[in-house]
CSV table of C-alpha atoms in Angstrom, one decimal:
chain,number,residue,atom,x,y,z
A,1,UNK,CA,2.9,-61.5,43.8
A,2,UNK,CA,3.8,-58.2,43.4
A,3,UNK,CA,2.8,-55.3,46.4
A,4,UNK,CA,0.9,-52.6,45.8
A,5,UNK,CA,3.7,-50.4,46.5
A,6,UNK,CA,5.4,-51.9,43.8
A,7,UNK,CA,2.2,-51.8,41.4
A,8,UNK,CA,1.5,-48.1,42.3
A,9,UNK,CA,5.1,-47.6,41.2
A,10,UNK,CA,4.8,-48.9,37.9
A,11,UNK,CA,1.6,-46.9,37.2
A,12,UNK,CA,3.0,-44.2,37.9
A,13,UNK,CA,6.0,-44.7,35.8
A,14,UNK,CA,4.4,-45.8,33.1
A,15,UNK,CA,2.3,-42.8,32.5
A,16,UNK,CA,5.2,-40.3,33.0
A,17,UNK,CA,6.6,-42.7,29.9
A,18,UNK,CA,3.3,-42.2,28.3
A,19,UNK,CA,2.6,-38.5,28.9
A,20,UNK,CA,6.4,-37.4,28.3
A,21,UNK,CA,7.8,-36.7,24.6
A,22,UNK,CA,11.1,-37.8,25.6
A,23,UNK,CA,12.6,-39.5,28.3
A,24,UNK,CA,16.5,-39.8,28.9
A,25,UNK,CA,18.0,-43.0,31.1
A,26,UNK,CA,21.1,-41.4,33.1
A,27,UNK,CA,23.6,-43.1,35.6
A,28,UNK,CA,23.6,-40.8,38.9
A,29,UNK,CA,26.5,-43.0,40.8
A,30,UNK,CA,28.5,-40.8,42.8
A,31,UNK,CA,26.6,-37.5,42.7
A,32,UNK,CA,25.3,-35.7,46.2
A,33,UNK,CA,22.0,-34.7,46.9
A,34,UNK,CA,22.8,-31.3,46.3
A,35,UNK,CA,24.5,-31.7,43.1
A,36,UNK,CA,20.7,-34.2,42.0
A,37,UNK,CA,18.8,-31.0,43.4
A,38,UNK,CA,20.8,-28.5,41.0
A,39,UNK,CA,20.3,-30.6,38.1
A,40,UNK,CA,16.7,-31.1,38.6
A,41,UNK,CA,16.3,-27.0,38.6
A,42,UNK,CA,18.5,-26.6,35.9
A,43,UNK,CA,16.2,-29.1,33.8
A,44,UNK,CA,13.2,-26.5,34.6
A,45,UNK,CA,9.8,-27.1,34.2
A,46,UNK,CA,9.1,-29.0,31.6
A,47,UNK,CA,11.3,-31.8,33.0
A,48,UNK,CA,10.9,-34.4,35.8
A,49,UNK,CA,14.1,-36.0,37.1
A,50,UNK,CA,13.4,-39.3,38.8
A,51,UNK,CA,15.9,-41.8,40.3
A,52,UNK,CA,14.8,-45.4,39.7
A,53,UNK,CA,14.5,-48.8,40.8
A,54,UNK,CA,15.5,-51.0,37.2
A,55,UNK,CA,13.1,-53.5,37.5
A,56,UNK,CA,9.6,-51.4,38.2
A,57,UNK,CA,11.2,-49.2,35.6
A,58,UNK,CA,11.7,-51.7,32.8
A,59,UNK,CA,8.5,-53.7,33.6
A,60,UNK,CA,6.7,-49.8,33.1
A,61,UNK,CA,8.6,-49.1,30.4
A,62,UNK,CA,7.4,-52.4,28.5
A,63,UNK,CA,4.1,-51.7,29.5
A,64,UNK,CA,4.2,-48.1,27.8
A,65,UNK,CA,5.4,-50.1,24.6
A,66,UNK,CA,9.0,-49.3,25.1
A,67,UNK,CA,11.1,-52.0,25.0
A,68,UNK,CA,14.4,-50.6,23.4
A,69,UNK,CA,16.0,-49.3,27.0
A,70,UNK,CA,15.7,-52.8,28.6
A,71,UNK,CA,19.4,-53.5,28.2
A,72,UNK,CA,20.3,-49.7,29.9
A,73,UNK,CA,18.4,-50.6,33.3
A,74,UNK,CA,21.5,-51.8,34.8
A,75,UNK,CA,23.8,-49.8,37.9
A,76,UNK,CA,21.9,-46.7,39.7
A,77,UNK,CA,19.7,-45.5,36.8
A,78,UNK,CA,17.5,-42.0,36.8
A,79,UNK,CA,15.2,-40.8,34.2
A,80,UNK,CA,14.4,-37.4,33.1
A,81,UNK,CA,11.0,-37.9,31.9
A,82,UNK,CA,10.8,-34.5,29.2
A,83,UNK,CA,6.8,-33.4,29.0
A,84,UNK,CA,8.3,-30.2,26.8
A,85,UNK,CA,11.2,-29.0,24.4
A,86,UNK,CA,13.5,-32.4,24.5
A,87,UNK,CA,16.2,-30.3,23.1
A,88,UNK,CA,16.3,-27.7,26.2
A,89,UNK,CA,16.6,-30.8,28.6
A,90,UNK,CA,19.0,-32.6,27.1
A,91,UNK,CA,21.0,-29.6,26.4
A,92,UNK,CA,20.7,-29.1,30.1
A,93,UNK,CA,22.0,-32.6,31.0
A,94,UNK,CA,24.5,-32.4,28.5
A,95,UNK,CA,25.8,-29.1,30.4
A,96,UNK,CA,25.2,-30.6,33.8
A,97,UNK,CA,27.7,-34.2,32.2
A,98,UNK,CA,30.7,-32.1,31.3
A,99,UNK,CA,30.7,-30.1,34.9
A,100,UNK,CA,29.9,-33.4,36.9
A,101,UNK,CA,31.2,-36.1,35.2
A,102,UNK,CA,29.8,-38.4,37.2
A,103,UNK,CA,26.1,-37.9,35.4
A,104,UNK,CA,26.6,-40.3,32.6
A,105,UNK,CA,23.7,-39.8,29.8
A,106,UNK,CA,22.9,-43.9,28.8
A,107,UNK,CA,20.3,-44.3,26.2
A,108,UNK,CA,17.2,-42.5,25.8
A,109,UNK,CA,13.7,-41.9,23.5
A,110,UNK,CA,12.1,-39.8,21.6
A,111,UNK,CA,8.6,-40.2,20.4
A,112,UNK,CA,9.1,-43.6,20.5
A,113,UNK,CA,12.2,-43.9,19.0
A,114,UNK,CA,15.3,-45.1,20.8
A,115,UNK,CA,18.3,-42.7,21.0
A,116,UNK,CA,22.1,-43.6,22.1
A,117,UNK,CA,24.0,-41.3,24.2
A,118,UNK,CA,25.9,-39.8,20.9
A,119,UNK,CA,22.6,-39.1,19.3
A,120,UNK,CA,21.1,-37.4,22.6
A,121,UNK,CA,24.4,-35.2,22.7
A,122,UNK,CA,23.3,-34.6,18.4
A,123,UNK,CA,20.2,-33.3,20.1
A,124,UNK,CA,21.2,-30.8,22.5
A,125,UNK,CA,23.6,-29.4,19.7
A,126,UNK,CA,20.1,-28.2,18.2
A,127,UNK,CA,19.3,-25.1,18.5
A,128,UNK,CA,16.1,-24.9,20.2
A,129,UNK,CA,12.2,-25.2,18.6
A,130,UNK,CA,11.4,-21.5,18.7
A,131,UNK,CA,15.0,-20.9,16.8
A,132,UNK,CA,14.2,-23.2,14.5
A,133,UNK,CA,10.8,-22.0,13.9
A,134,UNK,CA,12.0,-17.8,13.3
A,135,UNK,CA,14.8,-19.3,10.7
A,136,UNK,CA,12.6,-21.2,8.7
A,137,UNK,CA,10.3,-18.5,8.7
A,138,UNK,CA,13.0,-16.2,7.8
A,139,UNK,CA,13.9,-18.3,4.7
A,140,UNK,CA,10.2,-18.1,3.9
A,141,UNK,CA,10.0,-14.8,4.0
A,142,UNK,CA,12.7,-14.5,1.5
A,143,UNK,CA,11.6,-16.7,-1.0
A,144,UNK,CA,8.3,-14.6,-1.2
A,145,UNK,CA,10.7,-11.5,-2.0
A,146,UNK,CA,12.0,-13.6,-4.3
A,147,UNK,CA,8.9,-14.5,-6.0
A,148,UNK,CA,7.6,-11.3,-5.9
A,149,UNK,CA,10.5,-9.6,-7.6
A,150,UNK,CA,10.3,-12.4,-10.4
A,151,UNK,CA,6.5,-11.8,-10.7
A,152,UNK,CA,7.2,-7.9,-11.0
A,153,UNK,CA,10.0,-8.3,-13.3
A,154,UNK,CA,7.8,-10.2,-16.2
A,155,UNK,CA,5.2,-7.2,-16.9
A,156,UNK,CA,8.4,-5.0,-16.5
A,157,UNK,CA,10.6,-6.9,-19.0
A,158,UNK,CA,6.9,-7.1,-21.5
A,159,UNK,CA,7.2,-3.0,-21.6
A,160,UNK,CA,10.7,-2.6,-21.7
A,161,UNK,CA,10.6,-5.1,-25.3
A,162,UNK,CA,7.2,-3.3,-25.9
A,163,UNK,CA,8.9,0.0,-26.1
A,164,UNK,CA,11.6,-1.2,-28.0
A,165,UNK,CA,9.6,-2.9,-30.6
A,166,UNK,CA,7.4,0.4,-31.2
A,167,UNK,CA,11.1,2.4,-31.2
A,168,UNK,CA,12.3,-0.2,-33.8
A,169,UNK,CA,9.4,0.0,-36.0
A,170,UNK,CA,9.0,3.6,-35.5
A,171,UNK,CA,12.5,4.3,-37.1
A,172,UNK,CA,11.6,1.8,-39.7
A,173,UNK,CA,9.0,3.7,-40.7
A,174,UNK,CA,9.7,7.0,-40.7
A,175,UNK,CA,12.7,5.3,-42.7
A,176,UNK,CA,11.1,4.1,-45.6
């Protein structure tokens, strides 16, 4: 019968795997406190960096309808449960891997999907949302130029063969 410690536990994980966009299973083994508490600011705001016990986790986890990370809860696991821009926080744990390689990035999700470690390392080499955003506006912007120069150059290229026509049968006429 489980405690309700333990049941408290799993509520509470299970909403932060609910309420998060993303969340990212990581293996802490061999890290200091100090080097968890750097990691935890560099992930900012919009991400909460929780070290785990498996089981609660998985049993939350399947609760939440996630059931692709059961085979990662293995060894001293963490989550960074990512309420905002996944690609910020993973490019911050991706950072945070190559200068301590003893944080090693396991499996992860995004909106439900299940993502490896290679395709959460694809992730952080995004550029970030608001980038994303100005570029494709960018390219909008320039196919309205586009279309607008094409709209302008029909009644242009109508005068231009207008005038050309009234030339051509002007000449004819004052030939004959």
């Amino acid at each position: 019968m489980p405690t309700p410690n333990k049941a408290a536990s799993v509520a509470e994980l299970k909403d932060a795997f609910q309420s998060s966009n993303a969340a990212v299973l990581t293996e802490y083994r061999g890290l200091t406190v100090a080097q968890l508490k750097t990691l935890r600011r560099s992930l900012g705001e919009n991400a909460q960096y929780a070290v785990v016990k498996n089981t609660l986790t998985k049993i939350a986890a399947n609760q939440a309808g996630i059931t692709a990370l059961d085979e990662h809860f293995a060894g001293p696991t963490a989550v960074a449960f990512i309420t905002g821009d996944p690609v910020e926080s993973a490019k911050s744990l991706r950072d945070f891997a190559k200068e301590n390689p003893n944080l090693i990035i396991k499996a992860g999700v995004l909106d439900g999907k299940a993502l490896s470690a290679d395709e959460i390392k694809k992730l952080a080499d995004l550029e970030s949302r608001e980038v994303l955003l100005s570029k494709l506006a960018g390219a909008f912007k320039g196919k309205q130029s586009q279309a607008a120069s094409l709209f302008q150059a029909l009644p242009s290229k109508f005068v231009r063969t207008a005038e050309a026509l009234r030339v051509k049968l002007a000449e004819q006429g004052g030939a004959e």
